[in-house]
mmCIF file of C-alpha atoms in Angstrom:
data_model
loop_
_atom_site.group_PDB
_atom_site.id
_atom_site.type_symbol
_atom_site.label_atom_id
_atom_site.label_comp_id
_atom_site.label_asym_id
_atom_site.label_seq_id
_atom_site.Cartn_x
_atom_site.Cartn_y
_atom_site.Cartn_z
ATOM 1 C CA UNK A 1 136.737 167.538 -86.466
ATOM 2 C CA UNK A 2 135.296 164.825 -84.313
ATOM 3 C CA UNK A 3 131.703 165.144 -83.242
ATOM 4 C CA UNK A 4 129.610 162.999 -80.914
ATOM 5 C CA UNK A 5 127.430 161.840 -83.767
ATOM 6 C CA UNK A 6 130.489 160.552 -85.680
ATOM 7 C CA UNK A 7 131.388 158.184 -82.798
ATOM 8 C CA UNK A 8 130.634 154.557 -83.444
ATOM 9 C CA UNK A 9 131.727 151.222 -81.948
ATOM 10 C CA UNK A 10 134.775 149.175 -82.813
ATOM 11 C CA UNK A 11 132.285 146.704 -84.183
ATOM 12 C CA UNK A 12 131.736 149.205 -87.071
ATOM 13 C CA UNK A 13 135.309 148.535 -88.174
ATOM 14 C CA UNK A 14 134.832 144.754 -88.348
ATOM 15 C CA UNK A 15 134.526 144.730 -92.144
ATOM 16 C CA UNK A 16 137.661 146.826 -92.680
ATOM 17 C CA UNK A 17 139.613 144.725 -90.161
ATOM 18 C CA UNK A 18 138.540 141.505 -91.857
ATOM 19 C CA UNK A 19 140.406 142.692 -94.906
ATOM 20 C CA UNK A 20 143.610 142.374 -92.824
ATOM 21 C CA UNK A 21 142.919 139.614 -90.326
ATOM 22 C CA UNK A 22 141.807 136.098 -91.224
ATOM 23 C CA UNK A 23 139.154 136.149 -88.558
ATOM 24 C CA UNK A 24 136.861 138.510 -86.709
ATOM 25 C CA UNK A 25 138.957 140.489 -84.257
ATOM 26 C CA UNK A 26 136.095 142.494 -82.685
ATOM 27 C CA UNK A 27 136.136 139.962 -79.821
ATOM 28 C CA UNK A 28 139.948 140.129 -79.463
ATOM 29 C CA UNK A 29 141.250 142.114 -76.456
ATOM 30 C CA UNK A 30 143.434 145.110 -77.308
ATOM 31 C CA UNK A 31 145.696 146.649 -74.717
ATOM 32 C CA UNK A 32 146.029 150.398 -75.029
ATOM 33 C CA UNK A 33 149.616 151.768 -75.348
ATOM 34 C CA UNK A 34 148.499 154.890 -73.514
ATOM 35 C CA UNK A 35 146.759 153.771 -70.341
ATOM 36 C CA UNK A 36 147.238 150.026 -70.384
ATOM 37 C CA UNK A 37 143.537 149.222 -70.275
ATOM 38 C CA UNK A 38 142.530 146.085 -72.179
ATOM 39 C CA UNK A 39 139.160 145.906 -73.954
ATOM 40 C CA UNK A 40 137.523 143.993 -76.760
ATOM 41 C CA UNK A 41 138.149 145.715 -80.105
ATOM 42 C CA UNK A 42 134.352 145.820 -80.542
ATOM 43 C CA UNK A 43 134.121 148.011 -77.422
ATOM 44 C CA UNK A 44 136.585 150.677 -78.623
ATOM 45 C CA UNK A 45 135.294 153.969 -80.040
ATOM 46 C CA UNK A 46 135.282 154.133 -83.808
ATOM 47 C CA UNK A 47 135.489 157.316 -85.888
ATOM 48 C CA UNK A 48 134.889 156.722 -89.564
ATOM 49 C CA UNK A 49 135.828 158.939 -92.462
ATOM 50 C CA UNK A 50 136.069 158.507 -96.193
ATOM 51 C CA UNK A 51 139.318 156.548 -96.169
ATOM 52 C CA UNK A 52 138.902 154.356 -93.108
ATOM 53 C CA UNK A 53 138.358 154.110 -89.458
ATOM 54 C CA UNK A 54 140.261 155.227 -86.340
ATOM 55 C CA UNK A 55 139.664 153.154 -83.176
ATOM 56 C CA UNK A 56 140.219 155.077 -79.941
ATOM 57 C CA UNK A 57 140.540 153.942 -76.336
ATOM 58 C CA UNK A 58 137.320 154.763 -74.437
ATOM 59 C CA UNK A 59 139.423 155.317 -71.335
ATOM 60 C CA UNK A 60 142.136 157.743 -72.458
ATOM 61 C CA UNK A 61 141.139 158.617 -76.027
ATOM 62 C CA UNK A 62 144.439 157.410 -77.589
ATOM 63 C CA UNK A 63 144.171 156.361 -81.264
ATOM 64 C CA UNK A 64 144.890 152.664 -80.886
ATOM 65 C CA UNK A 65 144.233 151.356 -84.352
ATOM 66 C CA UNK A 66 143.782 153.009 -87.741
ATOM 67 C CA UNK A 67 142.708 151.069 -90.787
ATOM 68 C CA UNK A 68 142.341 152.762 -94.147
ATOM 69 C CA UNK A 69 141.737 151.529 -97.657
ATOM 70 C CA UNK A 70 143.572 153.219 -100.490
ATOM 71 C CA UNK A 71 143.435 152.049 -104.132
ATOM 72 C CA UNK A 72 145.060 148.619 -104.216
ATOM 73 C CA UNK A 73 146.119 148.682 -100.561
ATOM 74 C CA UNK A 74 144.863 148.352 -97.034
ATOM 75 C CA UNK A 75 146.840 150.355 -94.439
ATOM 76 C CA UNK A 76 146.872 149.316 -90.796
ATOM 77 C CA UNK A 77 148.473 151.478 -88.029
ATOM 78 C CA UNK A 78 148.657 149.628 -84.733
ATOM 79 C CA UNK A 79 150.940 152.076 -82.893
ATOM 80 C CA UNK A 80 148.407 152.452 -80.049
ATOM 81 C CA UNK A 81 148.136 148.773 -79.289
ATOM 82 C CA UNK A 82 150.742 146.952 -77.208
ATOM 83 C CA UNK A 83 148.924 143.602 -77.276
ATOM 84 C CA UNK A 84 146.171 142.068 -79.327
ATOM 85 C CA UNK A 85 144.952 138.809 -77.773
ATOM 86 C CA UNK A 86 142.920 136.906 -80.265
ATOM 87 C CA UNK A 87 140.874 133.928 -79.005
ATOM 88 C CA UNK A 88 141.164 130.600 -80.866
ATOM 89 C CA UNK A 89 137.579 129.680 -81.253
ATOM 90 C CA UNK A 90 135.996 132.765 -82.739
ATOM 91 C CA UNK A 91 132.580 131.842 -84.141
ATOM 92 C CA UNK A 92 131.872 132.446 -87.837
ATOM 93 C CA UNK A 93 131.890 136.106 -88.628
ATOM 94 C CA UNK B 1 148.458 114.789 -73.921
ATOM 95 C CA UNK B 2 145.124 114.942 -75.587
ATOM 96 C CA UNK B 3 144.344 113.281 -78.860
ATOM 97 C CA UNK B 4 143.996 116.704 -80.468
ATOM 98 C CA UNK B 5 140.300 116.252 -80.860
ATOM 99 C CA UNK B 6 138.709 119.091 -78.981
ATOM 100 C CA UNK B 7 135.460 118.418 -77.143
ATOM 101 C CA UNK B 8 132.673 120.626 -78.306
ATOM 102 C CA UNK B 9 130.513 121.763 -75.459
ATOM 103 C CA UNK B 10 127.041 120.317 -75.508
ATOM 104 C CA UNK B 11 124.388 122.641 -76.849
ATOM 105 C CA UNK B 12 126.707 124.786 -78.974
ATOM 106 C CA UNK B 13 124.958 125.251 -82.282
ATOM 107 C CA UNK B 14 126.576 124.163 -85.478
ATOM 108 C CA UNK B 15 127.039 127.776 -86.557
ATOM 109 C CA UNK B 16 129.406 128.412 -83.689
ATOM 110 C CA UNK B 17 131.608 125.484 -84.551
ATOM 111 C CA UNK B 18 132.461 126.519 -88.043
ATOM 112 C CA UNK B 19 135.675 128.344 -88.513
ATOM 113 C CA UNK B 20 135.660 131.722 -90.179
ATOM 114 C CA UNK B 21 136.454 131.774 -93.898
ATOM 115 C CA UNK B 22 139.939 133.019 -94.634
ATOM 116 C CA UNK B 23 138.725 135.983 -96.741
ATOM 117 C CA UNK B 24 135.710 138.127 -96.601
ATOM 118 C CA UNK B 25 134.442 137.997 -100.150
ATOM 119 C CA UNK B 26 131.991 140.297 -101.882
ATOM 120 C CA UNK B 27 129.073 138.238 -103.144
ATOM 121 C CA UNK B 28 126.223 139.233 -105.421
ATOM 122 C CA UNK B 29 122.991 138.675 -103.509
ATOM 123 C CA UNK B 30 119.632 138.501 -105.188
ATOM 124 C CA UNK B 31 116.663 140.367 -103.720
ATOM 125 C CA UNK B 32 113.932 137.716 -103.412
ATOM 126 C CA UNK B 33 111.313 139.870 -101.609
ATOM 127 C CA UNK B 34 110.759 143.402 -100.446
ATOM 128 C CA UNK B 35 108.424 144.331 -97.605
ATOM 129 C CA UNK B 36 107.329 147.766 -96.465
ATOM 130 C CA UNK B 37 107.637 148.003 -92.667
ATOM 131 C CA UNK B 38 106.821 151.697 -92.200
ATOM 132 C CA UNK B 39 106.533 154.634 -94.592
ATOM 133 C CA UNK B 40 110.299 155.103 -94.236
ATOM 134 C CA UNK B 41 111.648 151.585 -93.662
ATOM 135 C CA UNK B 42 111.691 148.570 -95.964
ATOM 136 C CA UNK B 43 112.908 145.036 -95.543
ATOM 137 C CA UNK B 44 114.996 143.486 -98.313
ATOM 138 C CA UNK B 45 115.075 139.693 -98.262
ATOM 139 C CA UNK B 46 118.290 138.456 -99.874
ATOM 140 C CA UNK B 47 119.432 135.153 -101.214
ATOM 141 C CA UNK B 48 123.183 135.185 -100.751
ATOM 142 C CA UNK B 49 125.107 132.471 -102.553
ATOM 143 C CA UNK B 50 127.328 130.331 -100.237
ATOM 144 C CA UNK B 51 126.077 132.283 -97.175
ATOM 145 C CA UNK B 52 128.120 130.819 -94.249
ATOM 146 C CA UNK B 53 125.400 131.556 -91.695
ATOM 147 C CA UNK B 54 125.361 134.398 -89.193
ATOM 148 C CA UNK B 55 124.784 135.140 -85.521
ATOM 149 C CA UNK B 56 122.016 137.391 -84.300
ATOM 150 C CA UNK B 57 123.257 141.002 -84.089
ATOM 151 C CA UNK B 58 125.796 140.801 -86.895
ATOM 152 C CA UNK B 59 125.795 143.061 -89.908
ATOM 153 C CA UNK B 60 126.753 143.021 -93.585
ATOM 154 C CA UNK B 61 128.526 145.574 -95.768
ATOM 155 C CA UNK B 62 126.601 146.620 -98.844
ATOM 156 C CA UNK B 63 128.442 148.089 -101.859
ATOM 157 C CA UNK B 64 126.905 150.064 -104.662
ATOM 158 C CA UNK B 65 128.959 150.824 -107.731
ATOM 159 C CA UNK B 66 127.907 153.536 -110.206
ATOM 160 C CA UNK B 67 128.558 153.305 -113.934
ATOM 161 C CA UNK B 68 131.426 155.675 -113.670
ATOM 162 C CA UNK B 69 133.077 153.486 -111.019
ATOM 163 C CA UNK B 70 132.100 155.588 -107.953
ATOM 164 C CA UNK B 71 131.568 153.302 -105.024
ATOM 165 C CA UNK B 72 129.476 153.778 -101.860
ATOM 166 C CA UNK B 73 129.644 151.272 -99.052
ATOM 167 C CA UNK B 74 127.457 151.045 -95.949
ATOM 168 C CA UNK B 75 126.851 148.606 -93.091
ATOM 169 C CA UNK B 76 123.389 147.240 -92.387
ATOM 170 C CA UNK B 77 122.313 145.055 -89.497
ATOM 171 C CA UNK B 78 120.879 141.649 -90.280
ATOM 172 C CA UNK B 79 117.248 141.335 -89.205
ATOM 173 C CA UNK B 80 116.680 137.653 -89.845
ATOM 174 C CA UNK B 81 117.341 134.851 -87.363
ATOM 175 C CA UNK B 82 120.376 132.577 -87.873
ATOM 176 C CA UNK B 83 117.883 129.759 -88.435
ATOM 177 C CA UNK B 84 116.501 131.459 -91.547
ATOM 178 C CA UNK B 85 117.980 130.603 -94.982
ATOM 179 C CA UNK B 86 117.707 134.156 -96.359
ATOM 180 C CA UNK B 87 119.286 137.300 -95.076
ATOM 181 C CA UNK B 88 116.888 140.121 -94.294
ATOM 182 C CA UNK B 89 118.020 143.752 -94.077
ATOM 183 C CA UNK B 90 115.662 146.473 -92.888
ATOM 184 C CA UNK B 91 116.754 149.838 -94.266
ATOM 185 C CA UNK B 92 115.422 153.176 -93.072
ATOM 186 C CA UNK B 93 115.357 155.817 -95.796
ATOM 187 C CA UNK B 94 117.301 158.963 -94.916
ATOM 188 C CA UNK B 95 116.161 161.853 -97.128
ATOM 189 C CA UNK B 96 119.703 163.076 -97.735
ATOM 190 C CA UNK B 97 121.174 159.598 -97.798
ATOM 191 C CA UNK B 98 123.345 158.381 -100.645
ATOM 192 C CA UNK B 99 122.552 154.677 -100.402
ATOM 193 C CA UNK B 100 119.350 154.218 -98.363
ATOM 194 C CA UNK B 101 116.980 155.886 -100.859
ATOM 195 C CA UNK B 102 118.064 153.368 -103.423
ATOM 196 C CA UNK B 103 117.898 150.363 -101.082
ATOM 197 C CA UNK B 104 114.605 151.416 -99.465
ATOM 198 C CA UNK B 105 112.970 152.897 -102.599
ATOM 199 C CA UNK B 106 114.321 151.654 -105.916
ATOM 200 C CA UNK B 107 115.468 148.081 -105.394
ATOM 201 C CA UNK B 108 113.056 145.396 -106.616
ATOM 202 C CA UNK B 109 112.732 141.610 -106.308
ATOM 203 C CA UNK B 110 115.180 140.037 -108.791
ATOM 204 C CA UNK B 111 117.744 142.812 -108.551
ATOM 205 C CA UNK B 112 121.308 142.022 -107.539
ATOM 206 C CA UNK B 113 123.218 143.643 -104.663
ATOM 207 C CA UNK B 114 126.848 143.306 -103.615
ATOM 208 C CA UNK B 115 127.209 142.242 -100.003
ATOM 209 C CA UNK B 116 129.919 140.815 -97.737
ATOM 210 C CA UNK B 117 129.552 139.269 -94.347
ATOM 211 C CA UNK B 118 128.541 138.372 -91.814
ATOM 212 C CA UNK B 119 130.598 140.900 -89.874
ATOM 213 C CA UNK B 120 131.051 141.828 -86.239
ATOM 214 C CA UNK B 121 131.062 139.196 -83.542
ATOM 215 C CA UNK B 122 131.103 141.653 -80.655
ATOM 216 C CA UNK B 123 127.474 142.798 -80.858
ATOM 217 C CA UNK B 124 126.149 139.228 -81.260
ATOM 218 C CA UNK B 125 124.014 137.005 -79.122
ATOM 219 C CA UNK B 126 123.304 133.260 -79.171
ATOM 220 C CA UNK B 127 120.598 131.767 -77.020
ATOM 221 C CA UNK B 128 123.405 129.703 -75.455
ATOM 222 C CA UNK B 129 124.949 132.942 -74.163
ATOM 223 C CA UNK B 130 121.966 133.068 -71.756
ATOM 224 C CA UNK B 131 120.366 136.021 -70.104
ATOM 225 C CA UNK B 132 118.297 137.613 -68.740
ATOM 226 C CA UNK B 133 118.485 139.615 -71.944
ATOM 227 C CA UNK B 134 117.793 143.309 -71.960
ATOM 228 C CA UNK B 135 117.386 144.899 -75.399
ATOM 229 C CA UNK B 136 117.166 148.685 -75.810
ATOM 230 C CA UNK B 137 116.418 150.049 -79.242
ATOM 231 C CA UNK B 138 116.288 153.617 -80.628
ATOM 232 C CA UNK B 139 114.483 153.845 -84.020
ATOM 233 C CA UNK B 140 115.900 151.447 -86.596
ATOM 234 C CA UNK B 141 118.280 150.235 -83.917
ATOM 235 C CA UNK B 142 115.628 147.609 -83.362
ATOM 236 C CA UNK B 143 116.917 145.706 -86.414
ATOM 237 C CA UNK B 144 119.772 143.657 -84.950
ATOM 238 C CA UNK B 145 117.749 143.209 -81.746
ATOM 239 C CA UNK B 146 114.947 141.751 -83.860
ATOM 240 C CA UNK B 147 117.380 139.129 -85.101
ATOM 241 C CA UNK B 148 117.995 138.249 -81.469
ATOM 242 C CA UNK B 149 114.266 138.082 -80.742
ATOM 243 C CA UNK B 150 113.636 135.889 -83.791
ATOM 244 C CA UNK B 151 116.597 133.666 -82.761
ATOM 245 C CA UNK B 152 115.111 133.443 -79.239
ATOM 246 C CA UNK B 153 111.745 132.445 -80.734
ATOM 247 C CA UNK B 154 113.401 129.593 -82.586
ATOM 248 C CA UNK B 155 114.657 128.030 -79.361
ATOM 249 C CA UNK B 156 112.653 125.327 -77.584
ATOM 250 C CA UNK B 157 110.187 126.364 -74.939
ATOM 251 C CA UNK B 158 112.316 125.235 -72.067
ATOM 252 C CA UNK B 159 115.330 127.247 -73.199
ATOM 253 C CA UNK B 160 113.185 130.276 -73.968
ATOM 254 C CA UNK B 161 111.801 130.149 -70.454
ATOM 255 C CA UNK B 162 115.363 130.127 -69.028
ATOM 256 C CA UNK B 163 116.291 133.188 -71.063
ATOM 257 C CA UNK B 164 113.678 135.907 -70.392
ATOM 258 C CA UNK B 165 113.870 138.929 -72.670
ATOM 259 C CA UNK B 166 112.772 142.469 -72.308
ATOM 260 C CA UNK B 167 112.789 145.001 -75.128
ATOM 261 C CA UNK B 168 112.570 148.745 -74.511
ATOM 262 C CA UNK B 169 111.902 150.322 -77.871
ATOM 263 C CA UNK B 170 112.047 154.098 -78.327
ATOM 264 C CA UNK B 171 110.581 155.496 -81.580
ATOM 265 C CA UNK B 172 109.607 158.930 -82.674
ATOM 266 C CA UNK B 173 106.005 158.207 -83.468
ATOM 267 C CA UNK B 174 103.717 155.187 -83.694
ATOM 268 C CA UNK B 175 104.106 155.183 -87.449
ATOM 269 C CA UNK B 176 107.918 154.807 -87.039
ATOM 270 C CA UNK B 177 107.680 151.534 -85.041
ATOM 271 C CA UNK B 178 109.149 148.744 -87.162
ATOM 272 C CA UNK B 179 107.929 145.134 -86.835
ATOM 273 C CA UNK B 180 105.100 146.032 -84.473
ATOM 274 C CA UNK B 181 102.745 143.222 -85.549
ATOM 275 C CA UNK B 182 105.456 140.605 -85.259
ATOM 276 C CA UNK B 183 106.652 141.951 -81.938
ATOM 277 C CA UNK B 184 103.120 141.656 -80.664
ATOM 278 C CA UNK B 185 103.207 137.910 -81.342
ATOM 279 C CA UNK B 186 106.227 137.343 -79.045
ATOM 280 C CA UNK B 187 104.402 136.180 -75.994
ATOM 281 C CA UNK B 188 104.886 137.290 -72.439
ATOM 282 C CA UNK B 189 106.274 136.301 -69.965
ATOM 283 C CA UNK B 190 109.268 135.055 -72.047
ATOM 284 C CA UNK B 191 109.364 138.312 -73.945
ATOM 285 C CA UNK B 192 108.237 141.658 -72.497
ATOM 286 C CA UNK B 193 108.075 144.708 -74.736
ATOM 287 C CA UNK B 194 107.821 148.298 -73.604
ATOM 288 C CA UNK B 195 107.346 151.136 -76.061
ATOM 289 C CA UNK B 196 108.143 154.807 -75.598
ATOM 290 C CA UNK B 197 107.246 157.394 -78.265
ATOM 291 C CA UNK B 198 109.273 160.584 -78.097
ATOM 292 C CA UNK B 199 107.380 162.761 -80.610
ATOM 293 C CA UNK B 200 103.855 161.336 -80.642
ATOM 294 C CA UNK B 201 101.424 164.106 -79.823
ATOM 295 C CA UNK B 202 98.202 162.001 -79.722
ATOM 296 C CA UNK B 203 97.886 159.309 -77.102
ATOM 297 C CA UNK B 204 98.612 155.722 -78.256
ATOM 298 C CA UNK B 205 97.166 153.060 -75.958
ATOM 299 C CA UNK B 206 99.957 150.515 -76.500
ATOM 300 C CA UNK B 207 102.774 152.997 -75.857
ATOM 301 C CA UNK B 208 103.544 152.841 -72.219
ATOM 302 C CA UNK B 209 105.639 155.981 -72.238
ATOM 303 C CA UNK B 210 105.833 159.250 -74.113
ATOM 304 C CA UNK B 211 109.328 160.576 -73.385
ATOM 305 C CA UNK B 212 112.924 159.836 -73.943
ATOM 306 C CA UNK B 213 114.444 156.907 -72.126
ATOM 307 C CA UNK B 214 115.466 157.965 -68.652
ATOM 308 C CA UNK B 215 116.632 156.402 -65.466
ATOM 309 C CA UNK B 216 113.114 155.833 -64.045
ATOM 310 C CA UNK B 217 112.144 153.942 -67.265
ATOM 311 C CA UNK B 218 115.238 151.763 -67.110
ATOM 312 C CA UNK B 219 114.611 151.127 -63.435
ATOM 313 C CA UNK B 220 111.156 149.912 -64.355
ATOM 314 C CA UNK B 221 112.155 147.801 -67.360
ATOM 315 C CA UNK B 222 115.641 146.488 -66.712
ATOM 316 C CA UNK B 223 116.336 143.600 -64.343
ATOM 317 C CA UNK B 224 118.141 144.469 -61.173
ATOM 318 C CA UNK B 225 121.870 144.648 -61.647
ATOM 319 C CA UNK B 226 122.158 141.738 -59.240
ATOM 320 C CA UNK B 227 120.505 139.485 -61.833
ATOM 321 C CA UNK B 228 123.419 140.302 -64.136
ATOM 322 C CA UNK B 229 121.396 140.734 -67.327
ATOM 323 C CA UNK B 230 123.188 140.848 -70.697
ATOM 324 C CA UNK B 231 122.256 144.159 -72.337
ATOM 325 C CA UNK B 232 122.403 145.083 -75.994
ATOM 326 C CA UNK B 233 121.729 148.761 -76.839
ATOM 327 C CA UNK B 234 121.426 149.892 -80.470
ATOM 328 C CA UNK B 235 120.376 153.227 -81.983
ATOM 329 C CA UNK B 236 121.619 156.730 -82.619
ATOM 330 C CA UNK B 237 124.843 157.530 -80.845
ATOM 331 C CA UNK B 238 123.397 160.011 -78.247
ATOM 332 C CA UNK B 239 120.689 157.536 -77.246
ATOM 333 C CA UNK B 240 123.079 154.606 -76.959
ATOM 334 C CA UNK B 241 125.613 156.525 -74.943
ATOM 335 C CA UNK B 242 122.891 157.917 -72.612
ATOM 336 C CA UNK B 243 121.332 154.453 -72.053
ATOM 337 C CA UNK B 244 124.714 152.707 -71.556
ATOM 338 C CA UNK B 245 125.775 155.404 -69.047
ATOM 339 C CA UNK B 246 122.463 155.055 -67.169
ATOM 340 C CA UNK B 247 122.748 151.277 -67.035
ATOM 341 C CA UNK B 248 126.236 151.521 -65.565
ATOM 342 C CA UNK B 249 125.087 154.137 -63.099
ATOM 343 C CA UNK B 250 122.311 151.785 -61.957
ATOM 344 C CA UNK B 251 125.028 149.237 -61.268
ATOM 345 C CA UNK B 252 125.193 147.057 -64.342
ATOM 346 C CA UNK B 253 128.549 145.577 -65.219
ATOM 347 C CA UNK B 254 129.958 147.642 -68.134
ATOM 348 C CA UNK B 255 131.328 144.373 -69.614
ATOM 349 C CA UNK B 256 127.776 143.075 -69.962
ATOM 350 C CA UNK B 257 126.453 146.240 -71.713
ATOM 351 C CA UNK B 258 127.173 146.018 -75.396
ATOM 352 C CA UNK B 259 126.483 148.915 -77.742
ATOM 353 C CA UNK B 260 125.956 149.527 -81.442
ATOM 354 C CA UNK B 261 125.917 153.169 -82.367
ATOM 355 C CA UNK B 262 124.388 154.461 -85.570
ATOM 356 C CA UNK B 263 126.346 157.291 -87.186
ATOM 357 C CA UNK B 264 125.527 159.897 -89.765
ATOM 358 C CA UNK B 265 127.377 157.912 -92.433
ATOM 359 C CA UNK B 266 124.482 155.500 -92.517
ATOM 360 C CA UNK B 267 122.132 155.962 -95.441
#
């Protein structure tokens, strides 16, 4: 069940995403596979639970990214993202 | 064809030039000082080995491991300025929290703590990003905004004057206001601070308002949308969403309103 209080920002997933990407992708622009809107990952809506985080499009609610940690493995589902545009000069993060 | 040497814009601080480390490693930090801020909030000053530096507004992950191997992990905003050598976290104790009672109650100077970071470049501000800067805090949401204010205070007077800052800080009661003495030392007109206390029953002379943040309050505190301020809003999810929606309704560019929501998993 998703409640209003459980809703966080994509920025809250930055640590989990850094386990996958070599740099901070919260400033990268993600294009939603549902509505086509492009937003910084940090501006997506994050829903956390015990295993990981689901990032949803603030426009249409589609689950764009899911990242979960299981023992010995990080799982990343990017089915809701058609393009992730990562800038070159991301400051230290 | 260029030589391959990229020009670095004048005025960009060293911290912004460094490339991110390939992996985000857990490091054992040492608590070098603890400081009570309010009856419920405490600042932990950490010495983190090989700390790469941070930007104001970023956070760290903190991991606690029990003897039986059970792990609990939480994110905490960094309160210290990028210019400081240590990393300060201000933790508010949640009575039913799993992690915060330990961090805000049990931890002592000399203790070790596993951290990784800095994390999260989206809710971050450098003085070179400019302003005007509008900061809106709910409760302990003031912590990352305090890092921005401390960073601002480190800038030279000319630059500070070019980046005026206003902080609107909503707390439950006067006793819940974190950093009040230090905030009082940030001088107007470069920094303006407005307090609103939502549950204070007795009048407090320095609190300009005694209600939840509403449109009239934002109209009075925020710069006109035409001035294109950069807004950072941090606090409990309902407050953040209400304030962000109000700012956009007033006419502020949604792309210049950045939010950091606190969820129930904190603590």
